[in-house]
Tab-separated table of C-alpha atoms in Angstrom:
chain	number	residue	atom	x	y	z
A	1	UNK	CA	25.842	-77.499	-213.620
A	2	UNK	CA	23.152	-74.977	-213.799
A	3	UNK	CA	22.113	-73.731	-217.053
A	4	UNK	CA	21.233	-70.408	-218.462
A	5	UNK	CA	19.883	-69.062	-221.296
A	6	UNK	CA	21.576	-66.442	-223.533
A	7	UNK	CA	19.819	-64.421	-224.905
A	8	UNK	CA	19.245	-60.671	-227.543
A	9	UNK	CA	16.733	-58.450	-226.357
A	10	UNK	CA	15.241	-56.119	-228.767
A	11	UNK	CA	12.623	-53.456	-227.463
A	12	UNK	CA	10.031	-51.028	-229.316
A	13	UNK	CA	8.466	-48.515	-227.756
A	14	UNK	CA	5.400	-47.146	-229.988
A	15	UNK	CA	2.212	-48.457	-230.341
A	16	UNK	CA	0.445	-48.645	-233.570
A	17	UNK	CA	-3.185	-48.663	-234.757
A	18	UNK	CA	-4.414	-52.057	-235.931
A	19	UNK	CA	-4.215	-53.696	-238.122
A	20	UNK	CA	-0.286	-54.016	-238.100
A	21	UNK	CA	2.576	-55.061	-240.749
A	22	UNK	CA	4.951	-57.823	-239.671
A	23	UNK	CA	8.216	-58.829	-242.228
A	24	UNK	CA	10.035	-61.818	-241.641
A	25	UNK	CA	13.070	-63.650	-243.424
A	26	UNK	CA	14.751	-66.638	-243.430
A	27	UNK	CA	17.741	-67.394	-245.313
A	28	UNK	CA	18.382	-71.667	-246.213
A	29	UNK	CA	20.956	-73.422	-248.241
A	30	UNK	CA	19.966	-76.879	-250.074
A	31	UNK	CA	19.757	-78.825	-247.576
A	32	UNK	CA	16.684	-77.009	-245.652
A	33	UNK	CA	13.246	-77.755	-247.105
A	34	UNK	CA	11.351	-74.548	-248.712
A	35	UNK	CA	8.366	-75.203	-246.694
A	36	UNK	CA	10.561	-75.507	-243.484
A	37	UNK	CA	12.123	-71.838	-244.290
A	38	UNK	CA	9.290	-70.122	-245.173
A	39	UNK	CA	7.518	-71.396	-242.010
A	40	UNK	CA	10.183	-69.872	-239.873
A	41	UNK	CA	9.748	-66.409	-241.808
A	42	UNK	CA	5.948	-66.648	-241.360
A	43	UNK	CA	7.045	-67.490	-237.375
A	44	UNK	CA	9.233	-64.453	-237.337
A	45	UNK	CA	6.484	-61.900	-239.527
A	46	UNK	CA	3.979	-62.768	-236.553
A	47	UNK	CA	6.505	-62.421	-233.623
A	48	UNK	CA	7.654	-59.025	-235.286
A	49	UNK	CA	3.351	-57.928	-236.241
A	50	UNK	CA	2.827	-58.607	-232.484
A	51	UNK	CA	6.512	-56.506	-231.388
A	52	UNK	CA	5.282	-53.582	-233.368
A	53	UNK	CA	1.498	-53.517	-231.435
A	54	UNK	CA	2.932	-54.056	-227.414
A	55	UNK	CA	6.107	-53.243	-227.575
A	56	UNK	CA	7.245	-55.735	-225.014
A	57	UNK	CA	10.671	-57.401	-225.205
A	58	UNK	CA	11.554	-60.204	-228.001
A	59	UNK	CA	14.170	-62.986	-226.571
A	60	UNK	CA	16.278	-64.376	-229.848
A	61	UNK	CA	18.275	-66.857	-229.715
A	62	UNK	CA	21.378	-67.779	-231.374
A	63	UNK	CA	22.449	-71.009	-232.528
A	64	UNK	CA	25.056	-72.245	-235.401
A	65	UNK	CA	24.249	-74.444	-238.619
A	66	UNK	CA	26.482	-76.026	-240.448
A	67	UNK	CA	27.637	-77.679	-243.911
A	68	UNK	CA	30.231	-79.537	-243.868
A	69	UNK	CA	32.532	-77.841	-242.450
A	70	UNK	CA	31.162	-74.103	-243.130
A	71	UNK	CA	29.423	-73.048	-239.777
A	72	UNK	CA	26.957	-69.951	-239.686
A	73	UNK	CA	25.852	-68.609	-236.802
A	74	UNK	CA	21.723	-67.989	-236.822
A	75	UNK	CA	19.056	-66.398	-234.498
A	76	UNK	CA	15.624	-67.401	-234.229
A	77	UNK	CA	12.834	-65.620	-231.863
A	78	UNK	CA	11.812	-67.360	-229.157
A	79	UNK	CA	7.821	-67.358	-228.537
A	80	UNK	CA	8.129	-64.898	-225.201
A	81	UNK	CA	5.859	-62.308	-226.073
A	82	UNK	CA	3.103	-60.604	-224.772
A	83	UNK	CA	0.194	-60.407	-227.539
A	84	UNK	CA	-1.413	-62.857	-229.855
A	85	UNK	CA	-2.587	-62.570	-233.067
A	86	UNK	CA	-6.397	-62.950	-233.277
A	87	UNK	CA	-6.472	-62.820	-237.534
A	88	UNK	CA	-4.233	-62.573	-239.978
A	89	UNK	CA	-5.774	-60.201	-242.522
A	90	UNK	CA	-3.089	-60.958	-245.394
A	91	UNK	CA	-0.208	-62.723	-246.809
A	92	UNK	CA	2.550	-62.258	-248.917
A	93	UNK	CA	4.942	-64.830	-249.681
A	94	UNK	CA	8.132	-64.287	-251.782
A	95	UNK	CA	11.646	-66.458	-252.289
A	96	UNK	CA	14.489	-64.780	-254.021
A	97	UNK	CA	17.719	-66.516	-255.204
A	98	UNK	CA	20.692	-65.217	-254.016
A	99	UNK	CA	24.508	-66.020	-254.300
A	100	UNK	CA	25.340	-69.429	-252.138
A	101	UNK	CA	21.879	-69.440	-250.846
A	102	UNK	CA	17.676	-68.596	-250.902
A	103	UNK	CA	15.683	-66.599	-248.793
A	104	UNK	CA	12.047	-66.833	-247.914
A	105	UNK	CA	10.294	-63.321	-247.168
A	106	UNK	CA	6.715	-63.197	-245.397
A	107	UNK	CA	4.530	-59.981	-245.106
A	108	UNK	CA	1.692	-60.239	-243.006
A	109	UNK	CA	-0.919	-57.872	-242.250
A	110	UNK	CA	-2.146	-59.018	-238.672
A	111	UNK	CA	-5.036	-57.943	-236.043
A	112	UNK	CA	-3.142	-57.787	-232.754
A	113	UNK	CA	-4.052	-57.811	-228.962
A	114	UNK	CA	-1.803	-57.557	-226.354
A	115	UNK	CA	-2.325	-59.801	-223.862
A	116	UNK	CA	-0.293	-60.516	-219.981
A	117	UNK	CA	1.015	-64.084	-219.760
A	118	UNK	CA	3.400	-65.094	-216.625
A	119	UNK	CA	4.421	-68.647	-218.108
A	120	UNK	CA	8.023	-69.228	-218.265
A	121	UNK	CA	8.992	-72.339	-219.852
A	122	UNK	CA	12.300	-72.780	-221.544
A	123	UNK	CA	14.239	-75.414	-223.298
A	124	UNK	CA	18.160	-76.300	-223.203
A	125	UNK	CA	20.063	-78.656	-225.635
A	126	UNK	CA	22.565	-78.625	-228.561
A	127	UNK	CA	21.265	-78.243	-231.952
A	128	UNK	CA	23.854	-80.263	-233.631
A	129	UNK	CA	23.858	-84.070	-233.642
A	130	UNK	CA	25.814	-87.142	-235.547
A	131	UNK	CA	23.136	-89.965	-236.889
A	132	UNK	CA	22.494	-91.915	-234.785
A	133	UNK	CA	23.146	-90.054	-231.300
A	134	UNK	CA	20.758	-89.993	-228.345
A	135	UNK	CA	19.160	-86.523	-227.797
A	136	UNK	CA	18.444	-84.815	-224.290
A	137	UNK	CA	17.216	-82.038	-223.765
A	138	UNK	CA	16.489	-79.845	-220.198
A	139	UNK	CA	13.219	-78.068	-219.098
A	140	UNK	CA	12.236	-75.559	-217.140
A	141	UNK	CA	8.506	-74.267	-216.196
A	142	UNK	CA	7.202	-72.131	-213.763
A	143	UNK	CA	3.970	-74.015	-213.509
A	144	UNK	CA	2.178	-77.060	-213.439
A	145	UNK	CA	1.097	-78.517	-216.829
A	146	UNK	CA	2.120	-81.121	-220.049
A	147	UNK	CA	5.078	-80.803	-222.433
A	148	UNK	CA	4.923	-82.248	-225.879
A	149	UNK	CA	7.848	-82.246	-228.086
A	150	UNK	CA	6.386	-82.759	-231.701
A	151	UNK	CA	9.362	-83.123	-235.095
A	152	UNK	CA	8.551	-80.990	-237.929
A	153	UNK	CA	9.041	-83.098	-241.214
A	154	UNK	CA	7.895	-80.262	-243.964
A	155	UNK	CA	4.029	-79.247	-243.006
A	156	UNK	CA	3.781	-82.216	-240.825
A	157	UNK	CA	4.270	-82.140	-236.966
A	158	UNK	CA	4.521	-85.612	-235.435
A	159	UNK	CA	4.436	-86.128	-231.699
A	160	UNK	CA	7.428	-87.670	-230.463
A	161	UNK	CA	7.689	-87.032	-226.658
A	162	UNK	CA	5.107	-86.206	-223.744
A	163	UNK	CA	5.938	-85.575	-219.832
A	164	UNK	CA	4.440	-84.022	-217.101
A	165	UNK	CA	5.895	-81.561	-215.124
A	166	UNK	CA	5.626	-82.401	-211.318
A	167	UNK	CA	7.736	-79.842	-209.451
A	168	UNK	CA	7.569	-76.150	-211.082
A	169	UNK	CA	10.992	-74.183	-210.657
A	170	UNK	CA	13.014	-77.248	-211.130
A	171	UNK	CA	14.475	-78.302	-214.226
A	172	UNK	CA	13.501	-81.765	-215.649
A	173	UNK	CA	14.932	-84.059	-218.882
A	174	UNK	CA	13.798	-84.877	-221.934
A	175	UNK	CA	13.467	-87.693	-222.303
A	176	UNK	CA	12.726	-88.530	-218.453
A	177	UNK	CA	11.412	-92.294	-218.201
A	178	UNK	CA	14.114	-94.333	-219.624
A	179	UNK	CA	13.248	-93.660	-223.667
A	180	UNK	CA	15.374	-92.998	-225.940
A	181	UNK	CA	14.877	-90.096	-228.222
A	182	UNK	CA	17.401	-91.057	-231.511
A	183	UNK	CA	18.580	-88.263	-234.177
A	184	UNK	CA	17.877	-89.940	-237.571
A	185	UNK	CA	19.080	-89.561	-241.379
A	186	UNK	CA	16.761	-90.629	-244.578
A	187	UNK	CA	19.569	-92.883	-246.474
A	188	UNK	CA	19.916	-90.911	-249.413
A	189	UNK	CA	21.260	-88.015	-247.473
A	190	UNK	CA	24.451	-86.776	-245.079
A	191	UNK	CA	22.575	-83.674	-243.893
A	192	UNK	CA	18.830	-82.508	-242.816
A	193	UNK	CA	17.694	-79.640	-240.949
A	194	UNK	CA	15.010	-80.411	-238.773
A	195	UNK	CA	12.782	-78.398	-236.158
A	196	UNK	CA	10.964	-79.775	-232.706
A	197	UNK	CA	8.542	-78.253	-230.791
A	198	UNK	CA	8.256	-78.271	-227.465
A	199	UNK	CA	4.381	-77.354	-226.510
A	200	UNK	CA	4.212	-76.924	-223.099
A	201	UNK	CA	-0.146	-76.798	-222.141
A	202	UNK	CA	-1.637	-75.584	-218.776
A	203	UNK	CA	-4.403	-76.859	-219.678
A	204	UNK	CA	-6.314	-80.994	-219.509
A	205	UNK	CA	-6.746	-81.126	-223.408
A	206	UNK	CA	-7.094	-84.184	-226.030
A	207	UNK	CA	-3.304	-84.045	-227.894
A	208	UNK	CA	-3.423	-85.746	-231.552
A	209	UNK	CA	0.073	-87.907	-232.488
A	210	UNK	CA	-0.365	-86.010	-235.583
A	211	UNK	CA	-1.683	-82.684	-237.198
A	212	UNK	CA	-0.771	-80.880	-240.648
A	213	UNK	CA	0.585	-76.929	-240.256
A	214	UNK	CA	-3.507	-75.665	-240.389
A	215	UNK	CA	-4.768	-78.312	-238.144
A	216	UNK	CA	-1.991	-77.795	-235.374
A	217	UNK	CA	-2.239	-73.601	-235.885
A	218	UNK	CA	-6.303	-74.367	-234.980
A	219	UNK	CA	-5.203	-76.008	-231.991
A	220	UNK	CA	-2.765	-73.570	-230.590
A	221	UNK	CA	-5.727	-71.314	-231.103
A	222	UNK	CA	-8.064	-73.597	-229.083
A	223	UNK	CA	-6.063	-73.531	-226.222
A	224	UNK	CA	-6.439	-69.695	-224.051
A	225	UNK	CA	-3.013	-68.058	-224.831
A	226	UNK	CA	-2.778	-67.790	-221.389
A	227	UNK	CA	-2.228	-71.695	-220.841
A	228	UNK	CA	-0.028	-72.418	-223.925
A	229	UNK	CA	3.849	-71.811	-224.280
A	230	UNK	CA	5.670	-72.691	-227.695
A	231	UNK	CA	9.244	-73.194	-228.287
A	232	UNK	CA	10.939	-73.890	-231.458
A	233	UNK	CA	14.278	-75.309	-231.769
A	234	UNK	CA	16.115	-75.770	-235.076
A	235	UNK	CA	18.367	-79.506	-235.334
A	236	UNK	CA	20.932	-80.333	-238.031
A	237	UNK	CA	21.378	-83.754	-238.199
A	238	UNK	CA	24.664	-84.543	-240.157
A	239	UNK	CA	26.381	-88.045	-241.115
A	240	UNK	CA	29.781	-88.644	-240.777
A	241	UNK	CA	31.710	-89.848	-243.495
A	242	UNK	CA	34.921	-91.428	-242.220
A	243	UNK	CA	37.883	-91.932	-244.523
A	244	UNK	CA	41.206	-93.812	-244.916
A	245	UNK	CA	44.083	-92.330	-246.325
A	246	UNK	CA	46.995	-94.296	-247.283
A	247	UNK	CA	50.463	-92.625	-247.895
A	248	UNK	CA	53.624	-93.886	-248.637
């Protein structure tokens, strides 16, 4: 079956002077980590900063979250822009409480460039997995080059996965040579909220098993924006509890 990505488009049409204002909030319940949310609203201040300055189109995505059995349907952008941020000249951080849930708001103040990138690289899966169940995902690039799939636990990003992508155009699996990728729960809890990336590189370049949220933003910065493609992906991992009722 051939798959296809739906997807929002948002457009903007003026151009403003540098340097330029991006907001971005994220909204969590208890069982996603602070530092996971406010991550994501820094993700979405930077992706909105670089909307304002080239005015190209945003992709979002949508995808559901659940607890128990309350379901919420979520969008997240998707890094398929045409600019980069060279600095970020501030930062303003703020969580406020509200009723059933908390919501992390970042304000950045950003230099901007707009820059022309023809990678297209996109990822397919669920988001939603029992402990315990394999995980595949599907890939698709329009060029030669490396994909790593890293799992962010807090401001850690581990590398999990690495493949090479052979024949551009065509879509490939994750994982592809017979290993097993595994959704996991800690054993003190029935639900976590968990985020991969999938890093796809155009470029030869030494890939650590392990950097910190500074160390791997340094990286992505090493590599020319013009060889890199990110792609975030939010997983809830949930165990299930079965039950026996006995009536009479």
């Amino acid at each position: 079956m051939k798959k296809t990505l739906l997807a929002l488009s948002l457009f903007a049409s003026t151009v403003f002077a540098e340097p330029v204002i991006g907001i971005g909030e994220y909204n969590y319940g208890p069982n996603t980590p602070e530092t996971l949310a406010c991550t994501l609203a820094e993700e979405k201040a930077k992706e909105a900063a670089i909307l304002n300055k080239v005015g190209e189109i945003v992709e979002i995505i949508e995808y559901q979250t659940c607890d128990g059995p309350n379901c919420d349907m979520t969008k997240d952008f998707v890094n398929n822009v045409t600019g980069v941020i060279k600095s970020i000249i501030s930062t303003k951080i703020e969580t406020i409480k509200r009723e059933g849930m908390t919501s992390c708001i970042v304000t950045i103040n950003a230099d901007v460039e707009a820059v022309e990138n023809d990678i297209s690289f996109y990822i397919y899966g669920d988001n939603f997995f029992k402990a315990e169940q394999e995980i595949n995902f599907i890939g698709i690039s329009n060029q030669y080059g490396r994909v790593y799939v890293f799992n962010q636990e807090g401001h850690v990003y581990r590398k999990i996965y690495e493949t090479e992508i052979e024949h551009p155009g065509y879509e490939f699996k994750i994982p592809d040579d017979g290993s097993k990728m595994v959704a996991k729960l800690p054993d003190n809890r029935d639900i976590s909220n968990e985020r991969l990336l999938f890093l796809f590189l155009g470029v030869d370049i030494s890939v650590k098993e392990v950097y910190n949220h500074d160390e791997l933003s340094r990286f992505l910065e090493s590599v020319p924006v013009l060889k890199r493609r990110a792609v975030y992906q939010l997983a809830q991992i949930v165990r299930w509890l079965w039950k026996m009722y006995i009536t009479h």
